[in-house]
């Protein structure tokens, strides 16, 4: 199975700050990487697909990038509504596997 | 508007069975692969099972293989998960999710809770 190592586990940042979350894949997964945001008590919502493509309706302050087998989610100017838990997902091969999550809070 | 509505959860004793349903609307259900994904209380996300649009391809996580069965009825726009030999570690919120054209999950239901306890 492909392992997705996500970091950090938790993150506290100030409003308007730049935030970066990373996932390291245990093998090459190409661009088969998605990012999700889960707000408290809600279902996960797709933010980024294909490693770098913004899902419909997602604010442009979110962006995704790739460097080899390392993937990053960047929030360019943190807003209050961005608090929640973020997960990466490798969609390259079954079993599809998620990162362990990053809990994002406002400082 | 795409909607996925799960039902069938509840409290069940270890070793017993339960069947979850997910009714889809707002898209052509028969054109999409579908998944079940679960989340134990306070934990992360775990993919459970996948079924292709025409039921030709079915995959399971190792943790449920041999105990869970995914199926679908395209005439009823409904996805199912038959769970047998339930264990305490199966306690989780179960989501159904649509497989997108980029292989990830683009729409999720609100989830249904399954609690396995004596």
CSV table of C-alpha atoms in Angstrom, one decimal:
chain,number,residue,atom,x,y,z
A,1,UNK,CA,0.0,0.0,0.0
A,2,UNK,CA,1.1,3.6,-0.7
A,3,UNK,CA,1.8,5.5,2.5
A,4,UNK,CA,1.0,9.2,2.7
A,5,UNK,CA,3.1,11.0,5.4
A,6,UNK,CA,1.4,14.3,6.3
A,7,UNK,CA,2.9,17.1,8.3
A,8,UNK,CA,2.5,18.9,10.5
A,9,UNK,CA,-0.2,17.2,12.7
A,10,UNK,CA,-1.4,20.5,14.0
A,11,UNK,CA,-0.8,24.1,13.1
A,12,UNK,CA,-1.7,27.4,14.7
A,13,UNK,CA,-1.4,30.5,12.5
A,14,UNK,CA,-2.5,34.1,12.5
A,15,UNK,CA,-5.1,35.6,10.2
A,16,UNK,CA,-3.7,36.7,6.8
A,17,UNK,CA,-0.6,34.4,7.3
A,18,UNK,CA,0.6,32.0,4.7
A,19,UNK,CA,0.1,28.4,5.7
A,20,UNK,CA,1.7,25.3,4.1
A,21,UNK,CA,0.8,21.6,4.7
A,22,UNK,CA,2.8,18.8,3.1
A,23,UNK,CA,2.3,15.2,2.2
A,24,UNK,CA,5.0,12.8,1.2
A,25,UNK,CA,4.1,9.8,-0.8
A,26,UNK,CA,6.0,6.5,-0.3
A,27,UNK,CA,6.3,6.0,-4.0
A,28,UNK,CA,5.6,7.8,-7.3
A,29,UNK,CA,1.9,8.7,-7.6
A,30,UNK,CA,2.2,11.3,-10.4
A,31,UNK,CA,-0.4,14.0,-10.0
A,32,UNK,CA,-3.0,11.6,-8.5
A,33,UNK,CA,-3.2,13.6,-5.3
A,34,UNK,CA,-6.2,15.5,-3.8
A,35,UNK,CA,-6.6,17.7,-0.8
A,36,UNK,CA,-9.7,17.9,1.4
A,37,UNK,CA,-10.9,20.3,4.1
A,38,UNK,CA,-13.1,18.9,6.9
A,39,UNK,CA,-14.8,21.5,9.1
A,40,UNK,CA,-16.1,20.4,12.6
A,41,UNK,CA,-19.1,18.2,12.3
A,42,UNK,CA,-19.1,18.3,8.5
A,43,UNK,CA,-18.2,16.0,5.6
A,44,UNK,CA,-14.8,16.5,3.9
A,45,UNK,CA,-14.9,18.9,0.9
A,46,UNK,CA,-12.6,18.7,-2.1
A,47,UNK,CA,-10.2,21.6,-2.4
A,48,UNK,CA,-7.5,20.5,-4.9
A,49,UNK,CA,-7.5,17.6,-7.4
A,50,UNK,CA,-4.8,16.4,-9.7
A,51,UNK,CA,-2.2,17.9,-7.3
A,52,UNK,CA,-2.6,21.4,-8.5
A,53,UNK,CA,-6.2,22.0,-9.8
A,54,UNK,CA,-8.6,24.1,-7.8
A,55,UNK,CA,-12.0,22.4,-7.3
A,56,UNK,CA,-15.2,24.4,-8.2
A,57,UNK,CA,-16.1,27.1,-5.7
A,58,UNK,CA,-12.8,26.9,-3.7
A,59,UNK,CA,-11.3,30.3,-3.0
A,60,UNK,CA,-8.2,31.2,-5.0
A,61,UNK,CA,-6.1,31.6,-1.8
A,62,UNK,CA,-5.9,27.8,-1.8
A,63,UNK,CA,-3.3,26.3,-4.1
A,64,UNK,CA,-1.5,22.9,-4.6
A,65,UNK,CA,2.0,22.1,-5.8
A,66,UNK,CA,4.2,19.1,-6.4
A,67,UNK,CA,7.9,18.4,-6.2
A,68,UNK,CA,8.6,14.8,-7.0
A,69,UNK,CA,6.8,12.7,-4.4
A,70,UNK,CA,6.2,15.7,-2.1
A,71,UNK,CA,2.9,17.6,-2.3
A,72,UNK,CA,2.0,20.8,-0.7
A,73,UNK,CA,-1.2,22.7,0.0
A,74,UNK,CA,-0.8,26.4,0.5
A,75,UNK,CA,-3.3,28.9,2.0
A,76,UNK,CA,-2.0,32.3,0.9
A,77,UNK,CA,-3.9,34.5,3.4
A,78,UNK,CA,-5.5,32.5,6.3
A,79,UNK,CA,-9.1,33.4,7.0
A,80,UNK,CA,-11.3,32.4,10.0
A,81,UNK,CA,-13.4,30.1,7.9
A,82,UNK,CA,-10.3,28.1,7.0
A,83,UNK,CA,-10.1,26.4,10.4
A,84,UNK,CA,-10.6,22.6,10.3
A,85,UNK,CA,-8.7,19.5,9.5
A,86,UNK,CA,-6.9,19.0,6.1
A,87,UNK,CA,-6.3,15.6,4.5
A,88,UNK,CA,-4.4,14.6,1.5
A,89,UNK,CA,-5.5,11.6,-0.6
A,90,UNK,CA,-3.5,9.5,-3.1
A,91,UNK,CA,-5.8,8.4,-5.9
A,92,UNK,CA,-3.1,6.5,-7.8
A,93,UNK,CA,-3.8,3.0,-6.8
A,94,UNK,CA,-6.0,0.9,-4.5
A,95,UNK,CA,-6.3,0.9,-1.7
A,96,UNK,CA,-6.6,4.7,-1.9
A,97,UNK,CA,-5.0,6.1,1.2
A,98,UNK,CA,-5.3,9.4,3.1
A,99,UNK,CA,-2.7,11.3,5.1
A,100,UNK,CA,-3.2,11.4,8.8
A,101,UNK,CA,-4.6,15.0,8.8
A,102,UNK,CA,-3.5,18.4,9.8
A,103,UNK,CA,-5.6,20.4,12.3
A,104,UNK,CA,-5.5,24.0,11.5
A,105,UNK,CA,-6.3,26.6,14.2
A,106,UNK,CA,-6.2,30.4,14.4
A,107,UNK,CA,-3.6,31.8,16.7
B,1,UNK,CA,-27.3,19.7,-7.2
B,2,UNK,CA,-25.5,16.5,-6.3
B,3,UNK,CA,-26.8,14.9,-3.2
B,4,UNK,CA,-25.8,11.7,-1.4
B,5,UNK,CA,-27.9,10.6,1.6
B,6,UNK,CA,-26.8,7.7,3.7
B,7,UNK,CA,-29.1,5.7,6.1
B,8,UNK,CA,-29.2,2.4,7.9
B,9,UNK,CA,-26.7,3.0,10.7
B,10,UNK,CA,-27.2,2.4,14.4
B,11,UNK,CA,-26.1,0.4,17.4
B,12,UNK,CA,-25.3,-3.2,16.8
B,13,UNK,CA,-23.7,-6.0,18.8
B,14,UNK,CA,-20.4,-7.5,17.9
B,15,UNK,CA,-20.7,-10.3,15.4
B,16,UNK,CA,-24.0,-9.0,14.0
B,17,UNK,CA,-24.8,-7.5,10.6
B,18,UNK,CA,-26.0,-4.2,9.3
B,19,UNK,CA,-26.7,-2.8,5.8
B,20,UNK,CA,-26.1,0.8,4.9
B,21,UNK,CA,-27.8,2.6,2.0
B,22,UNK,CA,-26.8,5.7,0.1
B,23,UNK,CA,-29.4,7.3,-2.2
B,24,UNK,CA,-27.9,9.6,-4.9
B,25,UNK,CA,-29.6,12.4,-6.8
B,26,UNK,CA,-28.6,15.4,-9.0
B,27,UNK,CA,-26.4,13.3,-11.4
B,28,UNK,CA,-26.5,10.2,-13.6
B,29,UNK,CA,-25.7,7.6,-10.9
B,30,UNK,CA,-25.1,4.8,-13.4
B,31,UNK,CA,-22.1,6.8,-14.9
B,32,UNK,CA,-20.0,7.0,-11.8
B,33,UNK,CA,-18.0,4.7,-9.6
B,34,UNK,CA,-18.9,4.9,-5.9
B,35,UNK,CA,-17.1,4.5,-2.6
B,36,UNK,CA,-17.6,4.0,1.1
B,37,UNK,CA,-15.2,5.8,3.4
B,38,UNK,CA,-15.3,5.7,7.2
B,39,UNK,CA,-14.1,7.8,10.1
B,40,UNK,CA,-13.7,6.4,13.6
B,41,UNK,CA,-14.6,8.9,16.3
B,42,UNK,CA,-11.8,11.5,16.6
B,43,UNK,CA,-9.8,9.7,13.9
B,44,UNK,CA,-8.8,10.2,10.3
B,45,UNK,CA,-10.4,9.0,7.1
B,46,UNK,CA,-10.2,5.4,5.9
B,47,UNK,CA,-11.3,4.2,2.4
B,48,UNK,CA,-13.4,1.1,2.8
B,49,UNK,CA,-14.7,-0.1,-0.6
B,50,UNK,CA,-15.2,0.9,-4.2
B,51,UNK,CA,-17.6,-0.3,-6.9
B,52,UNK,CA,-17.4,0.7,-10.6
B,53,UNK,CA,-20.4,2.2,-12.5
B,54,UNK,CA,-21.6,-1.1,-13.8
B,55,UNK,CA,-20.5,-3.2,-10.8
B,56,UNK,CA,-17.7,-4.9,-12.9
B,57,UNK,CA,-14.9,-3.8,-10.6
B,58,UNK,CA,-15.1,-4.0,-6.8
B,59,UNK,CA,-12.3,-3.4,-4.3
B,60,UNK,CA,-12.1,-3.6,-0.5
B,61,UNK,CA,-9.7,-2.4,2.2
B,62,UNK,CA,-8.0,-5.4,3.8
B,63,UNK,CA,-9.6,-4.5,7.1
B,64,UNK,CA,-13.1,-5.4,5.8
B,65,UNK,CA,-12.4,-7.9,3.0
B,66,UNK,CA,-14.5,-11.0,3.5
B,67,UNK,CA,-16.9,-9.3,5.9
B,68,UNK,CA,-18.3,-6.3,3.9
B,69,UNK,CA,-20.0,-6.4,0.6
B,70,UNK,CA,-20.5,-3.3,-1.6
B,71,UNK,CA,-23.3,-3.3,-4.2
B,72,UNK,CA,-25.5,-0.9,-6.1
B,73,UNK,CA,-28.8,-0.7,-7.9
B,74,UNK,CA,-28.6,1.8,-10.7
B,75,UNK,CA,-32.3,1.6,-11.3
B,76,UNK,CA,-32.8,2.9,-7.8
B,77,UNK,CA,-29.8,5.3,-7.7
B,78,UNK,CA,-28.7,3.5,-4.5
B,79,UNK,CA,-25.4,2.3,-3.2
B,80,UNK,CA,-25.2,-0.3,-0.4
B,81,UNK,CA,-22.8,-1.7,2.1
B,82,UNK,CA,-23.6,-5.0,3.7
B,83,UNK,CA,-21.6,-5.4,6.9
B,84,UNK,CA,-21.3,-8.7,8.6
B,85,UNK,CA,-19.3,-10.1,11.5
B,86,UNK,CA,-19.0,-6.5,12.9
B,87,UNK,CA,-16.3,-5.7,15.3
B,88,UNK,CA,-15.8,-2.8,17.8
B,89,UNK,CA,-13.2,-1.4,15.5
B,90,UNK,CA,-15.8,-1.0,12.8
B,91,UNK,CA,-17.4,1.8,14.9
B,92,UNK,CA,-17.3,4.9,12.7
B,93,UNK,CA,-19.1,7.4,10.7
B,94,UNK,CA,-19.6,5.9,7.2
B,95,UNK,CA,-19.7,8.2,4.2
B,96,UNK,CA,-20.6,7.4,0.6
B,97,UNK,CA,-18.6,9.3,-1.9
B,98,UNK,CA,-18.7,9.7,-5.7
B,99,UNK,CA,-15.5,8.8,-7.6
B,100,UNK,CA,-14.6,11.7,-9.9
B,101,UNK,CA,-13.0,11.6,-13.3
B,102,UNK,CA,-9.6,12.2,-11.6
B,103,UNK,CA,-10.2,9.2,-9.4
B,104,UNK,CA,-10.6,11.1,-6.2
B,105,UNK,CA,-13.9,11.7,-4.3
B,106,UNK,CA,-15.6,14.8,-5.4
B,107,UNK,CA,-18.9,14.6,-3.5
B,108,UNK,CA,-19.6,13.1,-0.1
B,109,UNK,CA,-22.8,12.3,1.8
B,110,UNK,CA,-23.3,13.6,5.4
B,111,UNK,CA,-22.4,10.3,6.9
B,112,UNK,CA,-24.2,7.6,8.9
B,113,UNK,CA,-23.0,6.4,12.3
B,114,UNK,CA,-22.4,2.8,13.0
B,115,UNK,CA,-21.6,1.8,16.6
B,116,UNK,CA,-20.6,-1.8,17.4
B,117,UNK,CA,-20.9,-2.5,21.1
B,118,UNK,CA,-22.4,-5.0,23.5
